[in-house]
Short mmCIF file of C-alpha atoms and ligand atoms in Angstrom, two decimals:
data_model
loop_
_atom_site.label_atom_id
_atom_site.label_comp_id
_atom_site.label_asym_id
_atom_site.label_seq_id
_atom_site.Cartn_x
_atom_site.Cartn_y
_atom_site.Cartn_z
CA UNK A 1 42.84 5.94 32.65
CA UNK A 2 40.74 2.97 30.11
CA UNK A 3 38.95 3.16 26.99
CA UNK A 4 36.07 4.75 27.12
CA UNK A 5 34.51 1.54 25.43
CA UNK A 6 35.87 -1.31 27.66
CA UNK A 7 34.68 0.54 31.03
CA UNK A 8 31.50 0.62 28.90
CA UNK A 9 31.27 -3.12 28.06
CA UNK A 10 32.82 -3.66 31.73
CA UNK A 11 30.04 -2.27 33.22
CA UNK A 12 27.43 -4.19 31.63
CA UNK A 13 26.35 -1.83 29.47
CA UNK A 14 26.61 -3.14 25.99
CA UNK A 15 28.92 -5.10 23.63
CA UNK A 16 32.13 -3.35 22.65
CA UNK A 17 30.65 -2.71 19.34
CA UNK A 18 27.53 -1.66 21.03
CA UNK A 19 29.35 0.61 22.95
CA UNK A 20 31.38 2.58 20.25
CA UNK A 21 27.75 2.89 18.10
CA UNK A 22 26.16 4.61 21.43
CA UNK A 23 29.61 6.57 21.76
CA UNK A 24 29.47 7.39 18.06
CA UNK A 25 25.78 8.36 18.25
CA UNK A 26 26.56 10.41 21.46
CA UNK A 27 24.67 9.63 23.56
CA UNK A 28 27.72 9.21 26.46
CA UNK A 29 28.99 12.08 28.36
CA UNK A 30 32.27 11.91 30.30
CA UNK A 31 32.20 15.18 33.35
CA UNK A 32 29.45 17.01 31.48
CA UNK A 33 31.00 16.67 28.07
CA UNK A 34 30.46 15.04 24.73
CA UNK A 35 32.41 12.19 23.63
CA UNK A 36 32.25 11.21 19.73
CA UNK A 37 35.57 9.95 19.72
CA UNK A 38 36.81 6.26 20.13
CA UNK A 39 39.45 5.71 21.79
CA UNK A 40 39.09 8.48 24.32
CA UNK A 41 40.75 7.17 26.99
CA UNK A 42 38.91 8.19 30.35
CA UNK A 43 39.58 7.20 34.48
CA UNK A 44 37.07 5.03 34.91
CA UNK A 45 35.74 7.06 38.14
CA UNK A 46 34.68 9.79 35.93
CA UNK A 47 31.09 10.93 35.49
CA UNK A 48 30.28 8.52 32.94
CA UNK A 49 26.59 9.12 31.79
CA UNK A 50 25.67 7.04 28.99
CA UNK A 51 21.84 7.33 27.66
CA UNK A 52 21.10 9.44 30.50
CA UNK A 53 22.35 7.38 33.29
CA UNK A 54 25.31 7.55 35.33
CA UNK A 55 27.94 4.14 34.95
CA UNK A 56 28.11 2.90 38.49
CA UNK A 57 31.83 2.56 38.90
CA UNK A 58 32.93 -0.42 41.79
CA UNK A 59 35.90 -0.76 43.17
CA UNK A 60 36.96 -4.83 42.22
CA UNK A 61 36.61 -6.89 45.71
CA UNK A 62 37.66 -10.40 46.41
CA UNK A 63 36.32 -11.81 49.77
CA UNK A 64 36.10 -15.66 50.50
CA UNK A 65 33.56 -17.04 52.97
CA UNK A 66 33.91 -20.30 54.72
CA UNK A 67 30.28 -21.41 54.66
CA UNK A 68 28.58 -23.89 56.53
CA UNK A 69 25.90 -26.23 56.10
CA UNK A 70 22.68 -25.15 56.02
CA UNK A 71 23.06 -22.04 53.23
CA UNK A 72 22.30 -21.52 50.02
CA UNK A 73 25.01 -20.97 47.71
CA UNK A 74 23.39 -18.79 45.77
CA UNK A 75 22.51 -14.56 46.26
CA UNK A 76 18.40 -15.81 46.39
CA UNK A 77 16.17 -18.53 47.35
CA UNK A 78 12.81 -18.68 46.39
CA UNK A 79 12.65 -20.80 49.27
CA UNK A 80 13.50 -18.40 51.22
CA UNK A 81 16.64 -20.09 52.99
CA UNK A 82 19.35 -18.59 54.35
CA UNK A 83 21.89 -17.43 51.49
CA UNK A 84 25.62 -16.65 51.51
CA UNK A 85 25.45 -13.29 51.12
CA UNK A 86 23.70 -13.00 54.79
CA UNK A 87 26.36 -14.31 56.17
CA UNK A 88 28.39 -11.25 54.40
CA UNK A 89 28.21 -7.54 54.93
CA UNK A 90 29.91 -5.85 52.02
CA UNK A 91 28.50 -2.80 49.81
CA UNK A 92 29.77 -3.98 46.45
CA UNK A 93 27.36 -6.43 44.33
CA UNK A 94 29.59 -9.91 44.68
CA UNK A 95 28.30 -12.83 43.43
CA UNK A 96 29.88 -16.26 44.35
CA UNK A 97 32.63 -17.83 42.16
CA UNK A 98 30.87 -21.06 41.59
CA UNK A 99 28.58 -23.11 43.83
CA UNK A 100 27.97 -24.97 46.96
CA UNK A 101 25.35 -27.82 47.48
CA UNK A 102 22.73 -26.39 50.89
CA UNK A 103 24.70 -29.11 53.09
CA UNK A 104 28.16 -29.02 51.90
CA UNK A 105 30.63 -26.90 53.62
CA UNK A 106 33.55 -25.19 53.01
CA UNK A 107 35.17 -22.55 50.60
CA UNK A 108 33.67 -20.37 48.67
CA UNK A 109 35.34 -17.24 46.55
CA UNK A 110 32.73 -13.93 45.71
CA UNK A 111 33.74 -11.26 43.95
CA UNK A 112 32.07 -8.49 41.60
CA UNK A 113 34.85 -8.95 39.04
CA UNK A 114 33.32 -11.02 36.25
CA UNK A 115 36.37 -11.84 33.81
CA UNK A 116 37.85 -13.21 37.56
CA UNK A 117 35.13 -15.98 38.19
CA UNK A 118 34.98 -16.71 34.70
CA UNK A 119 38.84 -18.17 34.60
CA UNK A 120 38.82 -19.47 37.72
CA UNK A 121 35.49 -21.70 37.16
CA UNK A 122 35.88 -22.71 33.30
CA UNK A 123 37.09 -25.58 33.27
CA UNK A 124 39.49 -25.67 30.56
CA UNK A 125 42.13 -23.62 33.09
CA UNK A 126 41.94 -27.05 35.85
CA UNK A 127 41.71 -24.71 39.08
CA UNK A 128 42.20 -27.92 42.36
CA UNK A 129 39.83 -28.05 44.68
CA UNK A 130 39.77 -30.32 47.22
CA UNK A 131 37.33 -31.79 49.37
CA UNK A 132 37.38 -33.84 52.94
CA UNK A 133 34.92 -36.71 52.39
CA UNK A 134 32.59 -38.74 54.66
CA UNK A 135 31.69 -41.82 52.60
CA UNK A 136 29.33 -44.69 53.50
CA UNK A 137 31.64 -48.33 54.15
CA UNK A 138 35.07 -48.65 53.78
CA UNK A 139 35.97 -48.11 50.93
CA UNK A 140 38.71 -50.54 48.72
CA UNK A 141 41.91 -49.59 47.04
CA UNK A 142 40.71 -50.16 43.83
CA UNK A 143 37.69 -48.52 44.31
CA UNK A 144 39.75 -45.24 45.00
CA UNK A 145 41.66 -46.04 41.96
CA UNK A 146 38.17 -46.35 39.90
CA UNK A 147 37.20 -42.86 41.09
CA UNK A 148 40.78 -41.52 40.66
CA UNK A 149 40.91 -42.60 36.60
CA UNK A 150 37.89 -41.33 36.38
CA UNK A 151 33.89 -42.34 36.55
CA UNK A 152 31.06 -42.21 33.87
CA UNK A 153 28.78 -40.03 35.50
CA UNK A 154 25.74 -38.77 33.33
CA UNK A 155 27.62 -40.15 30.03
CA UNK A 156 31.09 -38.09 30.52
CA UNK A 157 33.97 -39.10 32.26
CA UNK A 158 35.36 -37.36 35.00
CA UNK A 159 39.29 -36.01 34.61
CA UNK A 160 41.03 -37.78 36.46
CA UNK A 161 41.29 -37.05 40.26
CA UNK A 162 43.48 -37.82 43.48
CA UNK A 163 42.21 -39.94 46.34
CA UNK A 164 44.69 -39.67 49.82
CA UNK A 165 44.45 -39.89 53.42
CA UNK A 166 42.22 -42.41 53.68
CA UNK A 167 41.04 -43.19 57.35
CA UNK A 168 38.57 -45.91 58.21
CA UNK A 169 36.27 -45.65 61.08
CA UNK A 170 35.86 -49.48 61.08
CA UNK A 171 33.06 -49.45 64.03
CA UNK A 172 30.63 -46.79 62.24
CA UNK A 173 31.94 -48.43 58.53
CA UNK A 174 32.37 -45.53 57.25
CA UNK A 175 35.90 -43.88 55.22
CA UNK A 176 37.60 -40.28 55.70
CA UNK A 177 39.11 -38.98 52.46
CA UNK A 178 40.65 -36.58 50.92
CA UNK A 179 39.56 -35.83 46.85
CA UNK A 180 41.09 -33.39 44.84
CA UNK A 181 39.35 -32.81 41.80
CA UNK A 182 39.57 -30.02 38.94
CA UNK A 183 36.34 -30.09 37.52
CA UNK A 184 33.50 -28.27 39.40
CA UNK A 185 29.97 -29.93 38.14
CA UNK A 186 26.91 -30.00 39.32
CA UNK A 187 26.89 -32.90 42.73
CA UNK A 188 30.23 -34.35 41.33
CA UNK A 189 31.62 -35.34 44.11
CA UNK A 190 28.69 -36.71 45.46
CA UNK A 191 27.85 -38.71 42.14
CA UNK A 192 31.88 -39.82 42.21
CA UNK A 193 31.07 -41.61 45.35
CA UNK A 194 27.57 -42.62 44.30
CA UNK A 195 28.97 -44.70 41.31
CA UNK A 196 30.57 -47.06 43.44
CA UNK A 197 28.63 -47.24 45.79
CA UNK A 198 29.65 -45.65 48.74
CA UNK A 199 27.30 -42.63 49.55
CA UNK A 200 28.53 -39.53 50.76
CA UNK A 201 26.97 -38.39 54.03
CA UNK A 202 29.92 -35.17 54.94
CA UNK A 203 31.26 -32.73 53.00
CA UNK A 204 33.99 -29.76 53.05
CA UNK A 205 35.74 -28.28 50.35
CA UNK A 206 38.90 -27.52 51.97
CA UNK A 207 40.70 -25.71 49.31
CA UNK A 208 39.91 -24.01 45.91
CA UNK A 209 43.19 -23.33 43.82
CA UNK A 210 45.42 -21.70 46.62
CA UNK A 211 42.84 -20.73 49.43
CA UNK A 212 42.03 -22.80 52.20
CA UNK A 213 39.32 -22.52 55.20
CA UNK A 214 42.61 -22.81 57.53
CA UNK A 215 42.27 -19.72 59.78
CA UNK A 216 38.23 -18.63 59.14
CA UNK A 217 35.44 -20.41 61.45
CA UNK A 218 32.50 -21.98 59.87
CA UNK A 219 30.50 -18.53 58.96
CA UNK A 220 33.72 -16.43 58.78
CA UNK A 221 34.64 -14.28 55.59
CA UNK A 222 37.47 -12.60 54.75
CA UNK A 223 39.40 -9.96 52.03
CA UNK A 224 41.59 -12.20 50.12
CA UNK A 225 45.51 -10.39 50.08
CA UNK A 226 47.04 -9.27 46.65
CA UNK A 227 49.34 -12.24 46.29
CA UNK A 228 46.23 -14.39 46.61
CA UNK A 229 44.77 -13.35 43.96
CA UNK A 230 47.56 -12.92 41.92
CA UNK A 231 48.45 -16.79 42.78
CA UNK A 232 44.73 -17.93 42.00
CA UNK A 233 44.75 -16.37 38.67
CA UNK A 234 49.06 -17.10 38.19
CA UNK A 235 47.40 -20.68 39.22
CA UNK A 236 43.81 -20.81 36.76
CA UNK A 237 46.59 -19.78 33.61
CA UNK A 238 49.16 -22.58 34.52
CA UNK A 239 46.58 -25.29 35.93
CA UNK A 240 46.19 -26.46 39.74
N1 URA B 301 30.51 -31.97 44.58
C1 URA B 301 29.53 -32.17 45.36
O1 URA B 301 28.68 -32.52 45.16
N2 URA B 301 28.52 -30.76 46.06
C2 URA B 301 29.28 -29.43 46.54
O2 URA B 301 28.57 -29.30 47.19
C3 URA B 301 30.52 -29.93 46.06
C4 URA B 301 30.84 -30.40 45.19
#
């Protein structure tokens, strides 16, 4: 059972104050009965009609997808390219939690829970994202340290990062690294390596908080398990 104004607010009908006004003016019916009292608790699955429109109550769902390259991570694409929604067969109106570039692969979460999504993407909560990266050229230790300490991008210094598992392909003159960052600015990883003269050739997000792509082939998706959802909430509140 939940307060009626809270249900209206969560359904995106109106702000809490607006919802209260609608209730007070007799615009809301629950199971056919007009409710004007504030603070009445109702079952969110009840038939709630607001200004003549039925409020749809959707169960909150949480998915993880291993996005392949060559797919846009928005729900629609104006150029008609394949989107992540083409890979997910989900009846609820879910949306991606954050974005990955067209040519970036890896983990991306989906939900219809706006609060959860905001919590996970807000920079204040410092959720770790781990990327597997291939960069052009042989990355020197000092260059890694420069990236780790923070790079000026568009006038703003990036937050401390961790680079590890550095492997060199001496023949092709490429370097493979893992980088862990806690932000999610547009093209962030690409810009960080670009800034030190090592353009990114391949980028995959391996981990988002505590969830990895392990066991998921590119293009495959699965529902998050209850303990994974809880863990993500906890991590986003305490950082990591
Ligand atoms: N950083 C990037 O540059 N691209 C992504 O898709 C994600 C992080």
